mmCIF file of C-alpha atoms and ligand atoms in Angstrom:
data_model
loop_
_atom_site.group_PDB
_atom_site.id
_atom_site.type_symbol
_atom_site.label_atom_id
_atom_site.label_comp_id
_atom_site.label_asym_id
_atom_site.label_seq_id
_atom_site.Cartn_x
_atom_site.Cartn_y
_atom_site.Cartn_z
ATOM 1 C CA UNK A 1 39.496 73.664 20.056
ATOM 2 C CA UNK A 2 37.586 71.644 17.589
ATOM 3 C CA UNK A 3 33.895 72.891 16.102
ATOM 4 C CA UNK A 4 31.221 70.818 14.797
ATOM 5 C CA UNK A 5 28.336 71.673 13.521
ATOM 6 C CA UNK A 6 25.007 69.081 13.647
ATOM 7 C CA UNK A 7 22.086 70.566 11.353
ATOM 8 C CA UNK A 8 19.961 69.576 14.208
ATOM 9 C CA UNK A 9 19.853 70.147 17.641
ATOM 10 C CA UNK A 10 18.300 67.022 18.214
ATOM 11 C CA UNK A 11 21.855 65.843 16.347
ATOM 12 C CA UNK A 12 23.971 68.027 18.640
ATOM 13 C CA UNK A 13 22.863 66.905 21.939
ATOM 14 C CA UNK A 14 23.256 62.703 20.416
ATOM 15 C CA UNK A 15 26.507 63.863 19.399
ATOM 16 C CA UNK A 16 27.306 64.774 22.939
ATOM 17 C CA UNK A 17 26.142 62.452 24.401
ATOM 18 C CA UNK A 18 27.559 60.218 22.063
ATOM 19 C CA UNK A 19 30.717 61.554 23.835
ATOM 20 C CA UNK A 20 29.897 61.494 27.542
ATOM 21 C CA UNK A 21 29.076 57.462 26.776
ATOM 22 C CA UNK A 22 32.142 57.011 25.171
ATOM 23 C CA UNK A 23 34.261 58.746 27.374
ATOM 24 C CA UNK A 24 32.886 56.533 29.940
ATOM 25 C CA UNK A 25 33.354 53.263 28.457
ATOM 26 C CA UNK A 26 36.576 54.425 28.475
ATOM 27 C CA UNK A 27 36.544 54.070 31.520
ATOM 28 C CA UNK A 28 34.317 53.528 34.188
ATOM 29 C CA UNK A 29 35.197 55.706 36.680
ATOM 30 C CA UNK A 30 35.473 59.124 35.242
ATOM 31 C CA UNK A 31 35.320 62.221 36.734
ATOM 32 C CA UNK A 32 32.016 64.184 34.672
ATOM 33 C CA UNK A 33 31.723 67.830 35.379
ATOM 34 C CA UNK A 34 28.017 68.854 34.213
ATOM 35 C CA UNK A 35 25.550 71.735 33.704
ATOM 36 C CA UNK A 36 22.398 72.632 33.311
ATOM 37 C CA UNK A 37 20.558 74.161 31.230
ATOM 38 C CA UNK A 38 17.483 73.939 28.596
ATOM 39 C CA UNK A 39 20.512 73.216 26.290
ATOM 40 C CA UNK A 40 21.486 69.932 28.299
ATOM 41 C CA UNK A 41 18.119 68.119 28.370
ATOM 42 C CA UNK A 42 18.073 65.901 25.472
ATOM 43 C CA UNK A 43 21.669 65.331 26.366
ATOM 44 C CA UNK A 44 20.367 63.794 30.018
ATOM 45 C CA UNK A 45 17.230 62.453 28.321
ATOM 46 C CA UNK A 46 19.961 60.087 25.909
ATOM 47 C CA UNK A 47 22.115 59.126 27.965
ATOM 48 C CA UNK A 48 18.741 57.564 31.093
ATOM 49 C CA UNK A 49 18.121 56.003 27.126
ATOM 50 C CA UNK A 50 21.419 54.600 26.972
ATOM 51 C CA UNK A 51 21.327 53.112 30.754
ATOM 52 C CA UNK A 52 17.437 51.451 30.076
ATOM 53 C CA UNK A 53 18.544 50.101 26.456
ATOM 54 C CA UNK A 54 22.484 49.367 27.018
ATOM 55 C CA UNK A 55 22.936 49.220 30.743
ATOM 56 C CA UNK A 56 25.742 52.111 30.041
ATOM 57 C CA UNK A 57 26.769 51.715 33.471
ATOM 58 C CA UNK A 58 27.476 55.193 35.567
ATOM 59 C CA UNK A 59 28.575 53.132 39.357
ATOM 60 C CA UNK A 60 31.541 53.774 38.906
ATOM 61 C CA UNK A 61 31.623 57.749 37.422
ATOM 62 C CA UNK A 62 31.583 60.628 39.394
ATOM 63 C CA UNK A 63 30.119 63.896 38.485
ATOM 64 C CA UNK A 64 30.372 67.632 39.652
ATOM 65 C CA UNK A 65 27.980 70.126 38.382
ATOM 66 C CA UNK A 66 29.278 73.309 37.961
ATOM 67 C CA UNK A 67 26.586 75.762 40.074
ATOM 68 C CA UNK A 68 23.972 76.076 41.947
ATOM 69 C CA UNK A 69 22.128 78.706 42.790
ATOM 70 C CA UNK A 70 22.394 80.066 46.484
ATOM 71 C CA UNK A 71 19.025 80.540 48.725
ATOM 72 C CA UNK A 72 16.605 77.980 47.759
ATOM 73 C CA UNK A 73 15.720 75.530 50.043
ATOM 74 C CA UNK A 74 16.785 71.660 49.899
ATOM 75 C CA UNK A 75 14.666 70.004 47.076
ATOM 76 C CA UNK A 76 13.105 73.710 45.346
ATOM 77 C CA UNK A 77 11.821 72.266 42.294
ATOM 78 C CA UNK A 78 14.202 75.113 40.627
ATOM 79 C CA UNK A 79 17.365 73.911 42.076
ATOM 80 C CA UNK A 80 19.681 72.731 39.885
ATOM 81 C CA UNK A 81 20.723 69.124 42.569
ATOM 82 C CA UNK A 82 16.844 68.855 41.843
ATOM 83 C CA UNK A 83 16.449 69.293 37.812
ATOM 84 C CA UNK A 84 19.767 67.217 38.318
ATOM 85 C CA UNK A 85 18.244 64.588 40.022
ATOM 86 C CA UNK A 86 14.926 64.654 37.633
ATOM 87 C CA UNK A 87 16.797 64.681 34.169
ATOM 88 C CA UNK A 88 19.416 62.296 35.284
ATOM 89 C CA UNK A 89 21.121 61.149 38.704
ATOM 90 C CA UNK A 90 17.690 58.974 38.703
ATOM 91 C CA UNK A 91 17.674 57.966 36.066
ATOM 92 C CA UNK A 92 20.820 56.607 35.207
ATOM 93 C CA UNK A 93 23.019 53.792 37.627
ATOM 94 C CA UNK A 94 24.969 57.202 39.767
ATOM 95 C CA UNK A 95 25.671 55.808 42.952
ATOM 96 C CA UNK A 96 24.535 59.681 45.130
ATOM 97 C CA UNK A 97 27.920 59.450 47.136
ATOM 98 C CA UNK A 98 29.064 60.364 43.989
ATOM 99 C CA UNK A 99 27.009 63.321 42.068
ATOM 100 C CA UNK A 100 28.365 66.577 43.515
ATOM 101 C CA UNK A 101 27.068 70.007 43.621
ATOM 102 C CA UNK A 102 28.154 72.905 45.478
ATOM 103 C CA UNK A 103 26.508 73.544 48.270
ATOM 104 C CA UNK A 104 24.150 77.116 47.745
ATOM 105 C CA UNK A 105 22.718 76.839 51.033
ATOM 106 C CA UNK A 106 26.214 76.983 53.206
ATOM 107 C CA UNK A 107 25.106 79.588 55.517
ATOM 108 C CA UNK A 108 30.026 79.052 55.060
ATOM 109 C CA UNK A 109 29.873 79.635 51.136
ATOM 110 C CA UNK A 110 33.544 80.763 50.566
ATOM 111 C CA UNK A 111 34.236 77.156 52.998
ATOM 112 C CA UNK A 112 31.612 75.416 50.546
ATOM 113 C CA UNK A 113 33.249 77.227 47.873
ATOM 114 C CA UNK A 114 37.201 75.631 49.364
ATOM 115 C CA UNK A 115 35.372 71.731 50.118
ATOM 116 C CA UNK A 116 34.597 72.091 46.613
ATOM 117 C CA UNK A 117 37.174 72.497 45.159
ATOM 118 C CA UNK A 118 38.561 69.894 47.723
ATOM 119 C CA UNK A 119 36.265 67.274 46.789
ATOM 120 C CA UNK A 120 37.695 68.227 42.765
ATOM 121 C CA UNK A 121 40.732 67.805 44.093
ATOM 122 C CA UNK A 122 40.352 64.130 45.457
ATOM 123 C CA UNK A 123 38.144 62.578 42.459
ATOM 124 C CA UNK A 124 41.607 63.474 40.665
ATOM 125 C CA UNK A 125 40.428 66.241 38.874
ATOM 126 C CA UNK A 126 37.958 66.391 36.246
ATOM 127 C CA UNK A 127 38.609 64.308 32.720
ATOM 128 C CA UNK A 128 35.371 65.726 31.019
ATOM 129 C CA UNK A 129 33.259 68.513 31.601
ATOM 130 C CA UNK A 130 29.874 69.630 29.398
ATOM 131 C CA UNK A 131 29.291 73.117 29.727
ATOM 132 C CA UNK A 132 27.198 75.550 27.861
ATOM 133 C CA UNK A 133 26.531 78.190 27.335
ATOM 134 C CA UNK A 134 24.555 81.803 28.753
ATOM 135 C CA UNK A 135 23.417 84.536 27.155
ATOM 136 C CA UNK A 136 26.192 87.224 28.267
ATOM 137 C CA UNK A 137 29.063 84.262 27.400
ATOM 138 C CA UNK A 138 28.241 82.692 30.745
ATOM 139 C CA UNK A 139 30.330 79.559 30.996
ATOM 140 C CA UNK A 140 29.346 78.044 34.540
ATOM 141 C CA UNK A 141 27.384 81.197 36.573
ATOM 142 C CA UNK A 142 30.873 83.036 35.182
ATOM 143 C CA UNK A 143 29.323 86.799 34.524
ATOM 144 C CA UNK A 144 31.280 88.805 32.714
ATOM 145 C CA UNK A 145 34.083 90.262 34.814
ATOM 146 C CA UNK A 146 34.956 86.930 36.274
ATOM 147 C CA UNK A 147 38.467 86.316 36.435
ATOM 148 C CA UNK A 148 40.240 83.711 34.237
ATOM 149 C CA UNK A 149 41.589 82.029 36.314
ATOM 150 C CA UNK A 150 38.734 82.430 38.723
ATOM 151 C CA UNK A 151 38.355 79.249 41.573
ATOM 152 C CA UNK A 152 34.134 77.767 43.127
ATOM 153 C CA UNK A 153 32.901 80.646 44.578
ATOM 154 C CA UNK A 154 30.208 83.409 45.207
ATOM 155 C CA UNK A 155 28.605 85.271 42.358
ATOM 156 C CA UNK A 156 26.592 88.137 41.785
ATOM 157 C CA UNK A 157 24.220 87.093 38.326
ATOM 158 C CA UNK A 158 24.290 89.513 35.379
ATOM 159 C CA UNK A 159 20.508 91.125 34.957
ATOM 160 C CA UNK A 160 20.286 89.678 31.422
ATOM 161 C CA UNK A 161 21.169 85.458 32.993
ATOM 162 C CA UNK A 162 18.281 86.217 35.690
ATOM 163 C CA UNK A 163 15.491 87.176 32.083
ATOM 164 C CA UNK A 164 17.317 84.051 30.948
ATOM 165 C CA UNK A 165 16.613 81.444 33.607
ATOM 166 C CA UNK A 166 13.257 83.200 34.611
ATOM 167 C CA UNK A 167 10.670 81.336 32.815
ATOM 168 C CA UNK A 168 12.016 78.495 34.906
ATOM 169 C CA UNK A 169 10.540 80.952 37.898
ATOM 170 C CA UNK A 170 7.054 81.801 36.447
ATOM 171 C CA UNK A 171 8.540 83.947 34.454
ATOM 172 C CA UNK A 172 9.479 87.082 36.351
ATOM 173 C CA UNK A 173 13.332 87.583 36.776
ATOM 174 C CA UNK A 174 13.264 89.195 39.939
ATOM 175 C CA UNK A 175 12.121 85.513 40.951
ATOM 176 C CA UNK A 176 15.910 83.768 39.538
ATOM 177 C CA UNK A 177 18.072 84.164 42.748
ATOM 178 C CA UNK A 178 20.183 86.935 42.202
ATOM 179 C CA UNK A 179 23.594 84.839 43.829
ATOM 180 C CA UNK A 180 25.215 81.658 42.542
ATOM 181 C CA UNK A 181 28.054 79.396 43.233
ATOM 182 C CA UNK A 182 30.049 77.836 41.044
ATOM 183 C CA UNK A 183 33.324 75.990 39.631
ATOM 184 C CA UNK A 184 35.965 79.480 38.676
ATOM 185 C CA UNK A 185 36.851 79.579 35.369
ATOM 186 C CA UNK A 186 40.231 78.618 35.739
ATOM 187 C CA UNK A 187 38.673 75.627 37.576
ATOM 188 C CA UNK A 188 37.252 74.587 34.268
ATOM 189 C CA UNK A 189 39.958 75.898 32.342
ATOM 190 C CA UNK A 190 41.885 72.234 34.326
ATOM 191 C CA UNK A 191 39.657 69.692 33.733
ATOM 192 C CA UNK A 192 40.398 67.533 31.183
ATOM 193 C CA UNK A 193 39.016 67.458 28.292
ATOM 194 C CA UNK A 194 35.798 70.111 27.722
ATOM 195 C CA UNK A 195 32.965 69.770 25.449
ATOM 196 C CA UNK A 196 29.956 72.332 24.435
ATOM 197 C CA UNK A 197 27.328 72.603 22.864
ATOM 198 C CA UNK A 198 25.649 75.353 22.136
ATOM 199 C CA UNK A 199 21.622 74.734 20.011
ATOM 200 C CA UNK A 200 18.947 77.121 18.924
ATOM 201 C CA UNK A 201 19.205 81.440 16.881
ATOM 202 C CA UNK A 202 19.374 82.657 20.400
ATOM 203 C CA UNK A 203 23.397 81.636 20.734
ATOM 204 C CA UNK A 204 24.272 82.480 17.382
ATOM 205 C CA UNK A 205 26.300 85.891 18.047
ATOM 206 C CA UNK A 206 27.776 84.989 21.450
ATOM 207 C CA UNK A 207 28.390 81.755 20.469
ATOM 208 C CA UNK A 208 30.610 83.445 17.355
ATOM 209 C CA UNK A 209 32.084 86.111 19.843
ATOM 210 C CA UNK A 210 33.432 83.364 22.305
ATOM 211 C CA UNK A 211 34.474 81.200 19.653
ATOM 212 C CA UNK A 212 36.175 83.892 16.902
ATOM 213 C CA UNK A 213 36.525 86.796 19.014
ATOM 214 C CA UNK A 214 39.226 88.247 21.510
ATOM 215 C CA UNK A 215 39.545 86.509 25.016
ATOM 216 C CA UNK A 216 38.258 88.659 27.194
ATOM 217 C CA UNK A 217 36.995 88.599 31.038
ATOM 218 C CA UNK A 218 34.060 89.585 29.519
ATOM 219 C CA UNK A 219 32.641 86.592 27.782
ATOM 220 C CA UNK A 220 34.023 83.819 30.107
ATOM 221 C CA UNK A 221 33.658 81.712 27.178
ATOM 222 C CA UNK A 222 36.717 82.606 25.464
ATOM 223 C CA UNK A 223 38.191 81.509 27.712
ATOM 224 C CA UNK A 224 38.145 77.898 26.537
ATOM 225 C CA UNK A 225 40.415 79.227 23.072
ATOM 226 C CA UNK A 226 43.434 78.038 25.952
ATOM 227 C CA UNK A 227 42.210 75.117 26.101
ATOM 228 C CA UNK A 228 43.890 72.284 24.390
ATOM 229 C CA UNK A 229 41.068 69.904 24.373
ATOM 230 C CA UNK A 230 38.078 71.736 23.484
ATOM 231 C CA UNK A 231 35.196 70.422 21.081
ATOM 232 C CA UNK A 232 32.466 72.932 20.698
ATOM 233 C CA UNK A 233 29.392 71.436 19.307
ATOM 234 C CA UNK A 234 26.857 73.448 18.327
ATOM 235 C CA UNK A 235 23.497 73.542 15.763
ATOM 236 C CA UNK A 236 23.122 75.098 11.942
ATOM 237 C CA UNK A 237 21.207 77.316 14.132
ATOM 238 C CA UNK A 238 24.097 78.948 17.089
ATOM 239 C CA UNK A 239 26.512 78.170 14.254
ATOM 240 C CA UNK A 240 25.448 80.651 11.612
ATOM 241 C CA UNK A 241 27.273 83.802 12.837
ATOM 242 C CA UNK A 242 30.660 81.813 12.556
ATOM 243 C CA UNK A 243 32.603 83.036 10.232
ATOM 244 C CA UNK A 244 35.090 79.493 9.411
ATOM 245 C CA UNK A 245 32.444 77.400 8.545
ATOM 246 C CA UNK A 246 33.318 76.020 6.106
ATOM 247 C CA UNK A 247 37.075 75.061 7.554
ATOM 248 C CA UNK A 248 35.178 73.636 10.654
ATOM 249 C CA UNK A 249 32.861 71.398 8.588
ATOM 250 C CA UNK A 250 36.009 70.410 6.466
ATOM 251 C CA UNK A 251 38.002 69.314 9.478
ATOM 252 C CA UNK A 252 34.959 67.664 11.000
ATOM 253 C CA UNK A 253 34.398 65.507 7.132
ATOM 254 C CA UNK A 254 38.664 64.730 7.318
ATOM 255 C CA UNK A 255 40.431 64.700 11.104
ATOM 256 C CA UNK A 256 40.141 60.549 11.801
ATOM 257 C CA UNK A 257 39.882 61.646 15.045
ATOM 258 C CA UNK A 258 36.404 62.229 14.386
ATOM 259 C CA UNK A 259 36.169 59.414 12.138
ATOM 260 C CA UNK A 260 33.980 56.575 14.431
ATOM 261 C CA UNK A 261 30.898 59.980 14.235
ATOM 262 C CA UNK A 262 30.771 61.117 10.926
ATOM 263 C CA UNK A 263 28.610 58.479 9.980
ATOM 264 C CA UNK A 264 26.338 57.404 12.725
ATOM 265 C CA UNK A 265 25.643 61.547 13.496
ATOM 266 C CA UNK A 266 24.589 62.277 10.085
HETATM 267 C C1 LIG B 1 22.747 78.424 33.242
HETATM 268 C C2 LIG B 1 23.751 77.620 33.599
HETATM 269 C C3 LIG B 1 24.351 77.624 32.747
HETATM 270 C C4 LIG B 1 24.104 76.380 31.534
HETATM 271 C C5 LIG B 1 23.416 78.774 30.851
HETATM 272 C C6 LIG B 1 22.830 78.195 29.068
HETATM 273 O O1 LIG B 1 22.365 79.709 33.444
HETATM 274 N N1 LIG B 1 23.746 78.225 34.412
HETATM 275 O O2 LIG B 1 25.282 76.309 33.075
HETATM 276 O O3 LIG B 1 24.642 76.658 30.038
HETATM 277 O O4 LIG B 1 22.470 78.723 31.579
HETATM 278 O O5 LIG B 1 21.403 77.819 29.348
HETATM 279 P P1 LIG B 1 20.561 77.240 28.649
HETATM 280 O O6 LIG B 1 20.927 75.957 28.213
HETATM 281 O O7 LIG B 1 18.804 76.761 29.185
HETATM 282 O O8 LIG B 1 20.566 77.898 27.332
#
């Protein structure tokens, strides 16, 4: 795992977007795993801006989102499908049939979960998976005690997660759906490369536990320590509780892999 600390949330999002854009340029038929959440909005803003200004091309890209609420009617403004449409899909030249999310309105949710796994496999697996982190330490909606080998499935949301996401539902946690369909931790770990973005003070404690704490199903993000190509990008506020900061900063300054990203991202 690499940890990269950027001065502020904008710089952290910019670097995340650059890693995605560079992967897409290197491989125009990239299979890209996407995440929702407030943290991701500036990343999608950058990608949309580069599509407009530099013609960043999504025409051959295929995307798979991590998760979707269960029980929201199609087109609901807080559905992750709708969020992705407005934040990214409609702003770039991604073909609608290439944009996949789990189907939270399916009658047969088990079948929908199975189909989603099959669809990812048919696409050849995920090349680059973007992740945020929830206040419970979840990735996707893999709440505490999600098996570290879990696959796409239905999952009950933790009370802390419903509180965290309440702002989008008029501030009332009870309005947040109680269940979601999410890629499993095992599904996520199969991505060839993973980039997790965390910004803001509220993420400092859980990020430190995820990156530096013992691996535990109580915090699904700790499973990322098992992944051979995982990069965590944090702003100063989210990185504040990491004990290894000096080492992470040294690595970013010296590892040849990061040379192209050092100057401009300062
Ligand atoms: C959501 C999503 C996660 C996301 C997390 C953080 O509920 N299921 O994929 O990473 O919570 O959200 P935010 O970026 O708004 O803090």
